CSV table of C-alpha atoms in Angstrom, one decimal:
chain,number,residue,atom,x,y,z
A,502,MET,CA,131.3,-107.0,-183.7
A,503,LEU,CA,127.8,-104.8,-184.8
A,504,ALA,CA,126.2,-108.0,-185.6
A,505,PHE,CA,126.6,-109.7,-182.6
A,506,ARG,CA,125.3,-105.9,-180.9
A,507,LEU,CA,122.4,-106.4,-182.6
A,508,PHE,CA,121.5,-109.8,-182.5
A,509,ILE,CA,121.9,-109.0,-178.4
A,510,LEU,CA,119.7,-106.8,-178.8
A,511,ALA,CA,116.8,-108.1,-181.0
A,512,MET,CA,117.2,-111.7,-178.3
A,513,ILE,CA,115.8,-108.5,-175.5
A,514,ILE,CA,113.2,-107.6,-177.7
A,515,VAL,CA,112.5,-110.9,-178.7
A,516,VAL,CA,112.1,-112.0,-175.0
A,517,SER,CA,110.8,-108.8,-173.2
A,518,SER,CA,107.8,-110.0,-175.6
A,519,ILE,CA,107.6,-113.9,-175.5
A,520,ILE,CA,107.5,-113.0,-171.8
A,521,GLY,CA,104.2,-110.2,-172.5
A,522,ILE,CA,103.1,-112.8,-173.9
A,523,LEU,CA,102.9,-115.3,-171.9
A,524,PHE,CA,101.8,-112.9,-169.1
A,525,SER,CA,98.4,-111.9,-171.5
A,526,LYS,CA,97.9,-115.6,-172.2
A,527,ARG,CA,97.1,-116.3,-167.4
A,528,TYR,CA,93.8,-114.1,-168.5
A,529,ALA,CA,92.7,-116.8,-171.5
A,530,ASN,CA,93.5,-119.5,-169.8
A,531,ARG,CA,90.6,-119.3,-165.8
A,532,GLU,CA,88.1,-118.4,-169.0
A,533,LYS,CA,89.2,-121.8,-170.3
A,534,GLU,CA,89.1,-123.1,-166.5
A,535,ILE,CA,86.5,-121.7,-165.4
A,536,LYS,CA,84.5,-123.4,-169.0
A,537,GLU,CA,85.7,-126.4,-168.4
A,538,MET,CA,85.0,-126.6,-164.6
A,539,LYS,CA,81.4,-125.3,-165.7
A,540,ASN,CA,81.4,-128.3,-167.5
A,541,ALA,CA,82.6,-131.2,-165.9
A,542,LEU,CA,80.8,-130.4,-162.5
A,543,ASN,CA,77.5,-130.1,-165.2
A,544,MET,CA,78.4,-134.0,-166.1
A,545,PHE,CA,79.5,-134.5,-162.9
A,546,SER,CA,75.3,-133.5,-161.7
A,547,THR,CA,73.5,-135.2,-164.8
A,548,LYS,CA,76.0,-138.4,-164.0
A,549,ILE,CA,74.9,-137.9,-160.6
A,550,LYS,CA,71.3,-137.8,-160.7
A,551,PHE,CA,70.6,-140.8,-164.1
A,552,THR,CA,73.7,-143.4,-163.0
A,553,TYR,CA,74.1,-142.9,-159.7
A,554,GLU,CA,78.0,-144.1,-159.5
A,555,PRO,CA,79.7,-143.8,-157.1
A,556,ILE,CA,81.5,-139.9,-156.8
A,557,PRO,CA,84.9,-141.6,-158.1
A,558,ASN,CA,83.9,-143.7,-160.8
A,559,VAL,CA,82.9,-140.1,-161.7
A,560,PHE,CA,85.7,-138.1,-161.0
A,561,MET,CA,87.4,-140.4,-162.7
A,562,GLU,CA,85.0,-140.6,-165.8
A,563,ILE,CA,85.5,-136.9,-166.3
A,564,ALA,CA,88.9,-137.6,-165.7
A,565,ASN,CA,89.3,-139.5,-168.7
A,566,LYS,CA,87.2,-136.4,-170.8
A,567,ILE,CA,88.3,-133.4,-170.1
A,568,ASP,CA,91.7,-132.7,-170.2
A,569,GLY,CA,94.2,-130.1,-168.6
A,570,ASN,CA,94.1,-128.6,-165.4
A,571,ILE,CA,90.9,-129.4,-164.6
A,572,GLY,CA,90.9,-133.3,-165.8
A,573,THR,CA,94.3,-133.5,-163.7
A,574,ILE,CA,91.8,-132.3,-160.1
A,575,PHE,CA,88.9,-135.0,-160.9
A,576,ASN,CA,91.6,-137.1,-161.0
A,577,VAL,CA,93.4,-135.9,-157.8
A,578,ALA,CA,90.2,-136.3,-155.9
A,579,ALA,CA,89.5,-139.2,-156.6
A,580,ASN,CA,92.8,-140.8,-155.7
A,581,ASN,CA,92.4,-139.1,-152.4
A,582,MET,CA,89.0,-140.3,-152.2
A,583,LYS,CA,90.7,-143.6,-151.5
A,584,GLU,CA,91.8,-142.7,-148.8
A,585,MET,CA,89.9,-139.6,-147.1
A,586,SER,CA,86.1,-137.9,-147.9
A,587,ALA,CA,84.9,-137.0,-151.2
A,588,GLY,CA,85.3,-133.6,-150.0
A,589,GLU,CA,88.4,-133.1,-147.7
A,590,ALA,CA,89.9,-135.0,-151.7
A,591,TRP,CA,88.0,-132.5,-153.4
A,592,ARG,CA,89.3,-129.7,-151.0
A,593,LYS,CA,92.7,-131.4,-150.6
A,594,ALA,CA,92.7,-131.3,-154.7
A,595,LEU,CA,92.1,-127.4,-155.6
A,596,LEU,CA,95.0,-126.9,-153.0
A,597,ILE,CA,97.2,-129.2,-154.6
A,598,SER,CA,96.5,-128.3,-157.8
A,599,LYS,CA,98.9,-126.4,-160.8
A,600,ASN,CA,96.4,-124.2,-162.6
A,601,ASN,CA,95.1,-120.1,-164.0
A,602,LEU,CA,92.7,-120.1,-161.6
A,603,ASN,CA,92.4,-117.3,-158.7
A,604,LYS,CA,91.9,-117.1,-155.4
A,605,GLU,CA,88.3,-116.6,-155.7
A,606,ASP,CA,87.9,-118.8,-158.5
A,607,VAL,CA,89.0,-121.8,-155.7
A,608,ALA,CA,87.4,-120.7,-153.3
A,609,THR,CA,83.7,-120.6,-155.3
A,610,ILE,CA,84.8,-124.0,-155.8
A,611,GLN,CA,86.7,-125.3,-152.8
A,612,ASN,CA,81.9,-124.3,-151.5
A,613,LEU,CA,81.5,-127.7,-153.2
A,614,SER,CA,83.4,-129.9,-150.6
A,615,ARG,CA,81.4,-128.6,-147.4
A,616,LEU,CA,78.4,-130.9,-149.0
A,617,LEU,CA,80.5,-133.8,-151.8
A,618,GLY,CA,79.6,-137.3,-150.3
A,619,GLN,CA,77.6,-135.8,-147.1
A,620,THR,CA,74.1,-135.6,-148.7
A,621,ASP,CA,71.3,-137.5,-150.8
A,622,ILE,CA,72.1,-137.0,-154.4
A,623,GLU,CA,69.2,-134.1,-154.8
A,624,GLY,CA,71.6,-132.0,-152.2
A,625,GLN,CA,74.8,-132.1,-153.8
A,626,ILE,CA,73.4,-131.6,-156.8
A,627,SER,CA,72.0,-128.7,-156.2
A,628,GLU,CA,75.6,-127.4,-154.7
A,629,VAL,CA,76.7,-128.1,-158.1
A,630,GLU,CA,73.9,-125.5,-159.2
A,631,VAL,CA,74.9,-122.9,-156.3
A,632,VAL,CA,78.4,-123.5,-157.6
A,633,ASN,CA,77.8,-123.2,-160.6
A,634,ASN,CA,76.3,-120.0,-160.9
A,635,PHE,CA,78.9,-117.9,-158.7
A,636,LEU,CA,81.3,-119.2,-162.0
A,637,THR,CA,78.7,-118.0,-163.9
A,638,VAL,CA,79.4,-114.5,-161.8
A,639,GLN,CA,83.3,-115.1,-161.8
A,640,LEU,CA,83.5,-116.5,-165.8
A,641,GLU,CA,82.2,-112.0,-166.5
A,642,ASN,CA,84.9,-111.0,-164.9
A,643,ALA,CA,87.3,-112.8,-166.2
A,644,SER,CA,86.3,-112.3,-169.5
A,645,GLU,CA,86.3,-107.9,-168.0
A,646,GLU,CA,89.5,-108.7,-166.9
A,647,ARG,CA,91.1,-111.1,-170.0
A,648,ARG,CA,89.8,-108.0,-171.9
A,649,LYS,CA,90.9,-105.5,-169.8
A,650,ASN,CA,94.4,-106.9,-169.8
A,651,GLU,CA,95.5,-109.5,-172.3
A,652,LYS,CA,96.3,-106.4,-174.9
A,653,MET,CA,98.5,-104.8,-171.8
A,654,TYR,CA,100.3,-107.7,-171.2
A,655,ARG,CA,101.5,-108.2,-174.7
A,656,THR,CA,102.4,-104.6,-175.0
A,657,LEU,CA,104.1,-103.8,-172.2
A,658,GLY,CA,106.5,-106.9,-173.2
A,659,LEU,CA,107.8,-105.3,-176.2
A,660,VAL,CA,107.7,-101.5,-175.4
A,661,THR,CA,109.5,-102.7,-172.1
A,662,GLY,CA,112.2,-104.6,-174.5
A,663,LEU,CA,112.1,-101.6,-176.9
A,664,THR,CA,113.6,-99.7,-173.8
A,665,ILE,CA,115.6,-102.5,-172.8
A,666,ALA,CA,117.5,-102.3,-176.2
A,667,ILE,CA,116.8,-98.4,-176.3
A,668,ILE,CA,118.9,-98.1,-173.3
A,669,LEU,CA,122.0,-100.7,-174.2
A,670,ILE,CA,122.2,-98.2,-177.2
């Protein structure tokens, strides 16, 4: 009976620690996804500037090169462009995608939808540059939040598990 009780207490500590680690990963994942989005937008800017390919084709190429949530956003947007305008497809793809970006990040990236497919190449490139500049600020904020919160959530998970185990003893 004592061994079973110790096993349950150990499992509580392990599970709460894992939960803390998962919460802390959100901050690292957000930072990673902002970097991936900046990279994808740079690829988009370069492609439309030098190849004059249609936006859906460029988005599909980016989706094939970038894995994860950001690649999915570009894939969904490219598929949505068959039925709606580029700006609307981009906005819809951002809204339905599951990612680690916060509301400010999404709002910044959604700004691209205003002129996407509506202006000439230079106008779109300048809009991408503006969004990229905003994302640079968001990346700095994400790095700072990660530094502040990552260790806290890991420790909080462990301490919560230990507290529950002590209470149950």
